[in-house]
Tab-separated table of N, CA and C in Angstrom:
chain	number	residue	atom	x	y	z
A	1	ASN	N	5.713	-18.826	1.185
A	1	ASN	CA	6.904	-19.526	0.758
A	1	ASN	C	8.116	-18.648	1.037
A	2	PRO	N	9.086	-19.117	1.797
A	2	PRO	CA	10.253	-18.290	2.100
A	2	PRO	C	11.146	-18.127	0.873
A	3	PHE	N	11.940	-17.075	0.888
A	3	PHE	CA	12.929	-16.796	-0.150
A	3	PHE	C	12.306	-16.538	-1.514
A	4	VAL	N	11.099	-16.039	-1.534
A	4	VAL	CA	10.432	-15.694	-2.779
A	4	VAL	C	10.029	-14.230	-2.689
A	5	ASP	N	10.269	-13.473	-3.759
A	5	ASP	CA	9.851	-12.077	-3.787
A	5	ASP	C	8.364	-12.004	-4.093
A	6	TYR	N	7.680	-11.132	-3.375
A	6	TYR	CA	6.257	-10.946	-3.584
A	6	TYR	C	5.990	-9.488	-3.926
A	7	GLU	N	4.988	-9.252	-4.724
A	7	GLU	CA	4.536	-7.903	-5.004
A	7	GLU	C	3.184	-7.743	-4.346
A	8	ILE	N	3.066	-6.713	-3.535
A	8	ILE	CA	1.823	-6.479	-2.803
A	8	ILE	C	1.179	-5.222	-3.362
A	9	GLU	N	-0.076	-5.317	-3.740
A	9	GLU	CA	-0.815	-4.162	-4.224
A	9	GLU	C	-1.799	-3.741	-3.148
A	10	MET	N	-1.750	-2.470	-2.794
A	10	MET	CA	-2.645	-1.951	-1.768
A	10	MET	C	-3.562	-0.914	-2.386
A	11	ASN	N	-4.824	-0.946	-1.998
A	11	ASN	CA	-5.751	0.069	-2.483
A	11	ASN	C	-6.548	0.712	-1.349
A	12	LYS	N	-6.366	0.221	-0.133
A	12	LYS	CA	-7.044	0.802	1.025
A	12	LYS	C	-6.088	0.821	2.204
A	13	ILE	N	-6.389	1.677	3.146
A	13	ILE	CA	-5.597	1.765	4.366
A	13	ILE	C	-6.552	1.663	5.546
A	14	MET	N	-6.199	0.822	6.508
A	14	MET	CA	-7.059	0.626	7.678
A	14	MET	C	-6.799	1.713	8.712
A	15	SER	N	-7.847	2.092	9.420
A	15	SER	CA	-7.671	3.018	10.528
A	15	SER	C	-6.946	2.291	11.659
A	16	LYS	N	-6.371	3.055	12.554
A	16	LYS	CA	-5.585	2.471	13.640
A	16	LYS	C	-6.408	1.516	14.505
A	17	ASN	N	-7.686	1.829	14.693
A	17	ASN	CA	-8.524	0.960	15.528
A	17	ASN	C	-9.124	-0.209	14.746
A	18	MET	N	-8.762	-0.339	13.444
A	18	MET	CA	-9.164	-1.455	12.594
A	18	MET	C	-10.679	-1.526	12.364
A	19	SER	N	-11.396	-0.425	12.598
A	19	SER	CA	-12.852	-0.465	12.420
A	19	SER	C	-13.295	0.079	11.059
A	20	THR	N	-12.462	0.862	10.408
A	20	THR	CA	-12.813	1.435	9.106
A	20	THR	C	-11.595	1.408	8.191
A	21	SER	N	-11.850	1.620	6.912
A	21	SER	CA	-10.751	1.746	5.955
A	21	SER	C	-11.080	2.847	4.968
A	22	ASN	N	-10.050	3.405	4.366
A	22	ASN	CA	-10.224	4.466	3.383
A	22	ASN	C	-9.413	4.133	2.143
A	23	VAL	N	-9.901	4.607	1.008
A	23	VAL	CA	-9.173	4.438	-0.241
A	23	VAL	C	-7.923	5.307	-0.186
A	24	LEU	N	-6.823	4.815	-0.742
A	24	LEU	CA	-5.600	5.594	-0.787
A	24	LEU	C	-5.798	6.821	-1.671
A	25	VAL	N	-5.201	7.925	-1.288
A	25	VAL	CA	-5.319	9.179	-2.017
A	25	VAL	C	-4.264	9.234	-3.116
A	26	HIS	N	-4.646	9.717	-4.297
A	26	HIS	CA	-3.698	9.851	-5.405
A	26	HIS	C	-2.592	10.834	-5.045
A	27	GLU	N	-1.390	10.522	-5.468
A	27	GLU	CA	-0.210	11.363	-5.301
A	27	GLU	C	0.047	11.732	-3.837
A	28	ALA	N	-0.161	10.779	-2.946
A	28	ALA	CA	0.098	10.989	-1.523
A	28	ALA	C	1.173	10.011	-1.078
A	29	GLY	N	1.989	10.438	-0.124
A	29	GLY	CA	3.038	9.579	0.399
A	29	GLY	C	2.547	8.744	1.564
A	30	TYR	N	2.930	7.474	1.574
A	30	TYR	CA	2.546	6.564	2.656
A	30	TYR	C	3.771	5.814	3.149
A	31	ARG	N	3.823	5.592	4.439
A	31	ARG	CA	4.859	4.734	5.007
A	31	ARG	C	4.326	3.314	5.015
A	32	VAL	N	5.145	2.378	4.618
A	32	VAL	CA	4.721	0.985	4.526
A	32	VAL	C	5.407	0.195	5.635
A	33	TYR	N	4.615	-0.406	6.477
A	33	TYR	CA	5.123	-1.282	7.523
A	33	TYR	C	4.762	-2.713	7.136
A	34	CYS	N	5.689	-3.599	7.288
A	34	CYS	CA	5.433	-4.989	6.938
A	34	CYS	C	5.623	-5.832	8.189
A	35	PHE	N	4.561	-6.476	8.603
A	35	PHE	CA	4.588	-7.314	9.800
A	35	PHE	C	4.065	-8.686	9.420
A	36	ALA	N	4.683	-9.696	9.960
A	36	ALA	CA	4.230	-11.054	9.650
A	36	ALA	C	4.336	-11.924	10.896
A	37	GLU	N	3.475	-12.915	10.937
A	37	GLU	CA	3.586	-13.943	11.966
A	37	GLU	C	3.073	-15.237	11.367
A	38	ASP	N	3.734	-16.312	11.734
A	38	ASP	CA	3.265	-17.587	11.197
A	38	ASP	C	2.337	-18.249	12.202
A	39	ASP	N	1.653	-19.231	11.744
A	39	ASP	CA	0.708	-19.924	12.615
A	39	ASP	C	1.228	-21.315	12.977
A	40	TRP	N	2.542	-21.425	13.145
A	40	TRP	CA	3.169	-22.702	13.472
A	40	TRP	C	2.510	-23.357	14.683
A	41	ARG	N	2.263	-22.584	15.718
A	41	ARG	CA	1.661	-23.144	16.937
A	41	ARG	C	0.304	-23.762	16.631
A	42	LEU	N	-0.547	-23.027	15.896
A	42	LEU	CA	-1.874	-23.546	15.576
A	42	LEU	C	-1.788	-24.732	14.620
A	43	SER	N	-0.912	-24.626	13.641
A	43	SER	CA	-0.786	-25.709	12.659
A	43	SER	C	-0.328	-27.009	13.300
A	44	THR	N	0.583	-26.904	14.234
A	44	THR	CA	1.087	-28.123	14.855
A	44	THR	C	0.194	-28.618	15.987
A	45	TYR	N	-0.372	-27.696	16.736
A	45	TYR	CA	-1.179	-28.083	17.886
A	45	TYR	C	-2.448	-28.814	17.453
A	46	TYR	N	-3.092	-28.337	16.398
A	46	TYR	CA	-4.343	-28.930	15.957
A	46	TYR	C	-4.176	-29.922	14.812
A	47	SER	N	-2.953	-30.234	14.471
A	47	SER	CA	-2.700	-31.150	13.369
A	47	SER	C	-3.080	-32.578	13.760
A	48	THR	N	-3.604	-33.320	12.789
A	48	THR	CA	-3.909	-34.731	13.033
A	48	THR	C	-2.734	-35.619	12.638
A	49	ASP	N	-1.706	-35.008	12.005
A	49	ASP	CA	-0.515	-35.771	11.644
A	49	ASP	C	0.274	-36.106	12.908
A	50	PRO	N	0.881	-37.292	12.934
A	50	PRO	CA	1.707	-37.615	14.108
A	50	PRO	C	2.892	-36.664	14.205
A	51	ARG	N	3.206	-36.238	15.396
A	51	ARG	CA	4.320	-35.304	15.614
A	51	ARG	C	5.650	-36.029	15.500
A	52	SER	N	6.615	-35.321	14.966
A	52	SER	CA	7.949	-35.908	14.844
A	52	SER	C	8.608	-35.973	16.218
A	53	GLN	N	9.695	-36.715	16.310
A	53	GLN	CA	10.423	-36.847	17.574
A	53	GLN	C	10.997	-35.507	18.016
A	54	SER	N	11.311	-34.648	17.047
A	54	SER	CA	11.940	-33.371	17.385
A	54	SER	C	10.922	-32.248	17.594
A	55	TYR	N	9.632	-32.606	17.640
A	55	TYR	CA	8.606	-31.586	17.834
A	55	TYR	C	8.783	-30.926	19.191
A	56	ALA	N	8.720	-29.606	19.173
A	56	ALA	CA	8.764	-28.848	20.428
A	56	ALA	C	7.595	-27.880	20.410
A	57	HIS	N	6.745	-27.988	21.408
A	57	HIS	CA	5.587	-27.101	21.480
A	57	HIS	C	6.065	-25.673	21.741
A	58	VAL	N	5.518	-24.719	20.984
A	58	VAL	CA	5.871	-23.319	21.186
A	58	VAL	C	4.729	-22.620	21.890
A	59	SER	N	5.060	-21.600	22.669
A	59	SER	CA	4.030	-20.930	23.462
A	59	SER	C	3.228	-19.909	22.674
A	60	GLY	N	3.739	-19.452	21.564
A	60	GLY	CA	3.022	-18.446	20.778
A	60	GLY	C	3.509	-18.437	19.344
A	61	PRO	N	2.916	-17.601	18.522
A	61	PRO	CA	3.319	-17.542	17.119
A	61	PRO	C	4.702	-16.924	16.954
A	62	ASN	N	5.335	-17.263	15.850
A	62	ASN	CA	6.629	-16.688	15.509
A	62	ASN	C	6.363	-15.356	14.819
A	63	ARG	N	6.760	-14.270	15.458
A	63	ARG	CA	6.450	-12.933	14.948
A	63	ARG	C	7.705	-12.188	14.529
A	64	VAL	N	7.515	-11.259	13.592
A	64	VAL	CA	8.564	-10.311	13.250
A	64	VAL	C	8.618	-9.287	14.385
A	65	THR	N	9.812	-8.916	14.801
A	65	THR	CA	9.926	-7.954	15.898
A	65	THR	C	9.618	-6.539	15.412
A	66	LEU	N	9.269	-5.658	16.346
A	66	LEU	CA	9.017	-4.269	16.003
A	66	LEU	C	10.285	-3.629	15.447
A	67	ALA	N	11.429	-3.952	16.020
A	67	ALA	CA	12.690	-3.382	15.528
A	67	ALA	C	12.932	-3.759	14.066
A	68	ASP	N	12.683	-5.023	13.714
A	68	ASP	CA	12.848	-5.446	12.320
A	68	ASP	C	11.822	-4.778	11.409
A	69	THR	N	10.607	-4.603	11.906
A	69	THR	CA	9.562	-3.929	11.133
A	69	THR	C	9.965	-2.494	10.836
A	70	LEU	N	10.482	-1.789	11.850
A	70	LEU	CA	10.892	-0.398	11.665
A	70	LEU	C	12.117	-0.292	10.755
A	71	THR	N	13.023	-1.259	10.839
A	71	THR	CA	14.189	-1.269	9.947
A	71	THR	C	13.753	-1.414	8.498
A	72	LEU	N	12.825	-2.331	8.238
A	72	LEU	CA	12.326	-2.520	6.884
A	72	LEU	C	11.556	-1.293	6.407
A	73	GLU	N	10.755	-0.692	7.277
A	73	GLU	CA	10.013	0.517	6.915
A	73	GLU	C	10.979	1.621	6.497
A	74	GLY	N	12.100	1.750	7.215
A	74	GLY	CA	13.108	2.747	6.861
A	74	GLY	C	13.763	2.450	5.523
A	75	ALA	N	13.990	1.165	5.238
A	75	ALA	CA	14.601	0.775	3.964
A	75	ALA	C	13.636	0.994	2.800
A	76	ILE	N	12.352	0.761	3.023
A	76	ILE	CA	11.351	0.969	1.973
A	76	ILE	C	11.166	2.457	1.720
A	77	GLY	N	11.146	3.252	2.775
A	77	GLY	CA	10.934	4.688	2.634
A	77	GLY	C	9.479	5.010	2.357
A	78	ILE	N	9.236	6.246	2.026
A	78	ILE	CA	7.865	6.676	1.744
A	78	ILE	C	7.524	6.321	0.306
A	79	ARG	N	6.404	5.663	0.119
A	79	ARG	CA	5.914	5.289	-1.210
A	79	ARG	C	4.807	6.265	-1.587
A	80	THR	N	4.879	6.794	-2.780
A	80	THR	CA	3.884	7.756	-3.252
A	80	THR	C	2.973	7.092	-4.268
A	81	THR	N	1.676	7.254	-4.062
A	81	THR	CA	0.715	6.669	-4.989
A	81	THR	C	0.699	7.465	-6.292
A	82	LEU	N	0.290	6.812	-7.350
A	82	LEU	CA	0.225	7.443	-8.663
A	82	LEU	C	-1.106	8.152	-8.856
A	83	ASP	N	-1.103	9.109	-9.757
A	83	ASP	CA	-2.349	9.747	-10.156
A	83	ASP	C	-2.830	9.020	-11.401
A	84	GLU	N	-3.825	8.168	-11.247
A	84	GLU	CA	-4.322	7.377	-12.364
A	84	GLU	C	-5.554	7.990	-13.014
A	85	SER	N	-5.925	9.175	-12.566
A	85	SER	CA	-7.095	9.802	-13.174
A	85	SER	C	-6.698	10.417	-14.525
A	86	PRO	N	-7.599	10.391	-15.492
A	86	PRO	CA	-7.268	10.957	-16.797
A	86	PRO	C	-7.170	12.481	-16.706
A	87	PRO	N	-6.388	13.087	-17.580
A	87	PRO	CA	-6.303	14.552	-17.566
A	87	PRO	C	-7.641	15.166	-17.963
A	88	SER	N	-7.872	16.359	-17.482
A	88	SER	CA	-9.096	17.056	-17.876
A	88	SER	C	-8.738	18.471	-18.322
A	89	PHE	N	-9.490	18.967	-19.255
A	89	PHE	CA	-9.295	20.298	-19.808
A	89	PHE	C	-10.534	21.135	-19.539
A	90	THR	N	-10.306	22.430	-19.332
A	90	THR	CA	-11.445	23.342	-19.288
A	90	THR	C	-11.830	23.645	-20.733
A	91	PRO	N	-13.038	24.071	-20.957
A	91	PRO	CA	-13.412	24.412	-22.339
A	91	PRO	C	-12.492	25.504	-22.897
A	92	LEU	N	-12.134	25.329	-24.134
A	92	LEU	CA	-11.285	26.292	-24.826
A	92	LEU	C	-12.078	27.562	-25.087
A	93	THR	N	-11.494	28.703	-24.741
A	93	THR	CA	-12.150	29.988	-25.020
A	93	THR	C	-11.215	30.851	-25.844
A	94	ILE	N	-11.781	31.603	-26.755
A	94	ILE	CA	-11.012	32.534	-27.577
A	94	ILE	C	-11.572	33.924	-27.312
A	95	ALA	N	-10.663	34.814	-26.902
A	95	ALA	CA	-11.094	36.192	-26.633
A	95	ALA	C	-11.493	36.866	-27.950
A	96	ASP	N	-12.177	37.938	-27.829
A	96	ASP	CA	-12.648	38.683	-29.011
A	96	ASP	C	-11.475	38.965	-29.948
A	97	PRO	N	-11.446	38.357	-31.136
A	97	PRO	CA	-10.314	38.540	-32.049
A	97	PRO	C	-10.214	39.957	-32.617
A	98	THR	N	-11.252	40.736	-32.460
A	98	THR	CA	-11.190	42.112	-32.972
A	98	THR	C	-10.683	43.089	-31.931
A	99	ALA	N	-10.454	42.608	-30.695
A	99	ALA	CA	-10.016	43.500	-29.625
A	99	ALA	C	-8.583	43.985	-29.847
A	100	LEU	N	-7.751	43.121	-30.409
A	100	LEU	CA	-6.354	43.500	-30.663
A	100	LEU	C	-6.025	43.193	-32.118
A	101	ASP	N	-5.189	44.039	-32.733
A	101	ASP	CA	-4.862	43.851	-34.138
A	101	ASP	C	-3.826	42.760	-34.386
A	102	ASP	N	-2.939	42.512	-33.411
A	102	ASP	CA	-1.822	41.590	-33.645
A	102	ASP	C	-1.793	40.390	-32.685
A	103	THR	N	-2.859	40.146	-31.962
A	103	THR	CA	-2.855	39.072	-30.953
A	103	THR	C	-4.216	38.375	-30.913
A	104	ILE	N	-4.152	37.048	-30.781
A	104	ILE	CA	-5.355	36.260	-30.513
A	104	ILE	C	-5.123	35.579	-29.170
A	105	ILE	N	-6.014	35.723	-28.229
A	105	ILE	CA	-5.866	35.151	-26.894
A	105	ILE	C	-6.735	33.904	-26.794
A	106	VAL	N	-6.073	32.757	-26.571
A	106	VAL	CA	-6.732	31.466	-26.415
A	106	VAL	C	-6.476	31.005	-24.981
A	107	THR	N	-7.525	30.565	-24.301
A	107	THR	CA	-7.382	30.157	-22.909
A	107	THR	C	-7.994	28.766	-22.699
A	108	PHE	N	-7.225	27.909	-22.024
A	108	PHE	CA	-7.740	26.639	-21.522
A	108	PHE	C	-6.816	26.162	-20.423
A	109	GLU	N	-7.298	25.268	-19.589
A	109	GLU	CA	-6.498	24.749	-18.468
A	109	GLU	C	-6.454	23.224	-18.520
A	110	LEU	N	-5.324	22.716	-18.109
A	110	LEU	CA	-5.101	21.268	-18.009
A	110	LEU	C	-4.765	20.967	-16.557
A	111	ASN	N	-5.318	19.902	-16.001
A	111	ASN	CA	-5.078	19.596	-14.582
A	111	ASN	C	-3.805	18.787	-14.332
A	112	GLU	N	-2.953	18.612	-15.281
A	112	GLU	CA	-1.724	17.810	-15.109
A	112	GLU	C	-0.575	18.689	-14.705
């Protein structure tokens, strides 16, 4: 539907040769290219509806140009995926409390 905003959710990226796909990596930047083409030629050519008087056969699909695709890609910029994994902690360790008279050493790590 034209003139309607759409939200597109992506979770995989196709390889250039279109034979494989990979899951998007957390906290990685991706360039988003948006390309579209309509199937007007197929819809009208194989339609069983009578053609209007103003029907004009087209030789191919109506496509977005590469220049327009690159312009939109530049306007979108690099999109960075979120880190949706839960935080993790290393086990809490306490150094020997008798080693120092005025200090207790507590150690743990957080991956955030």
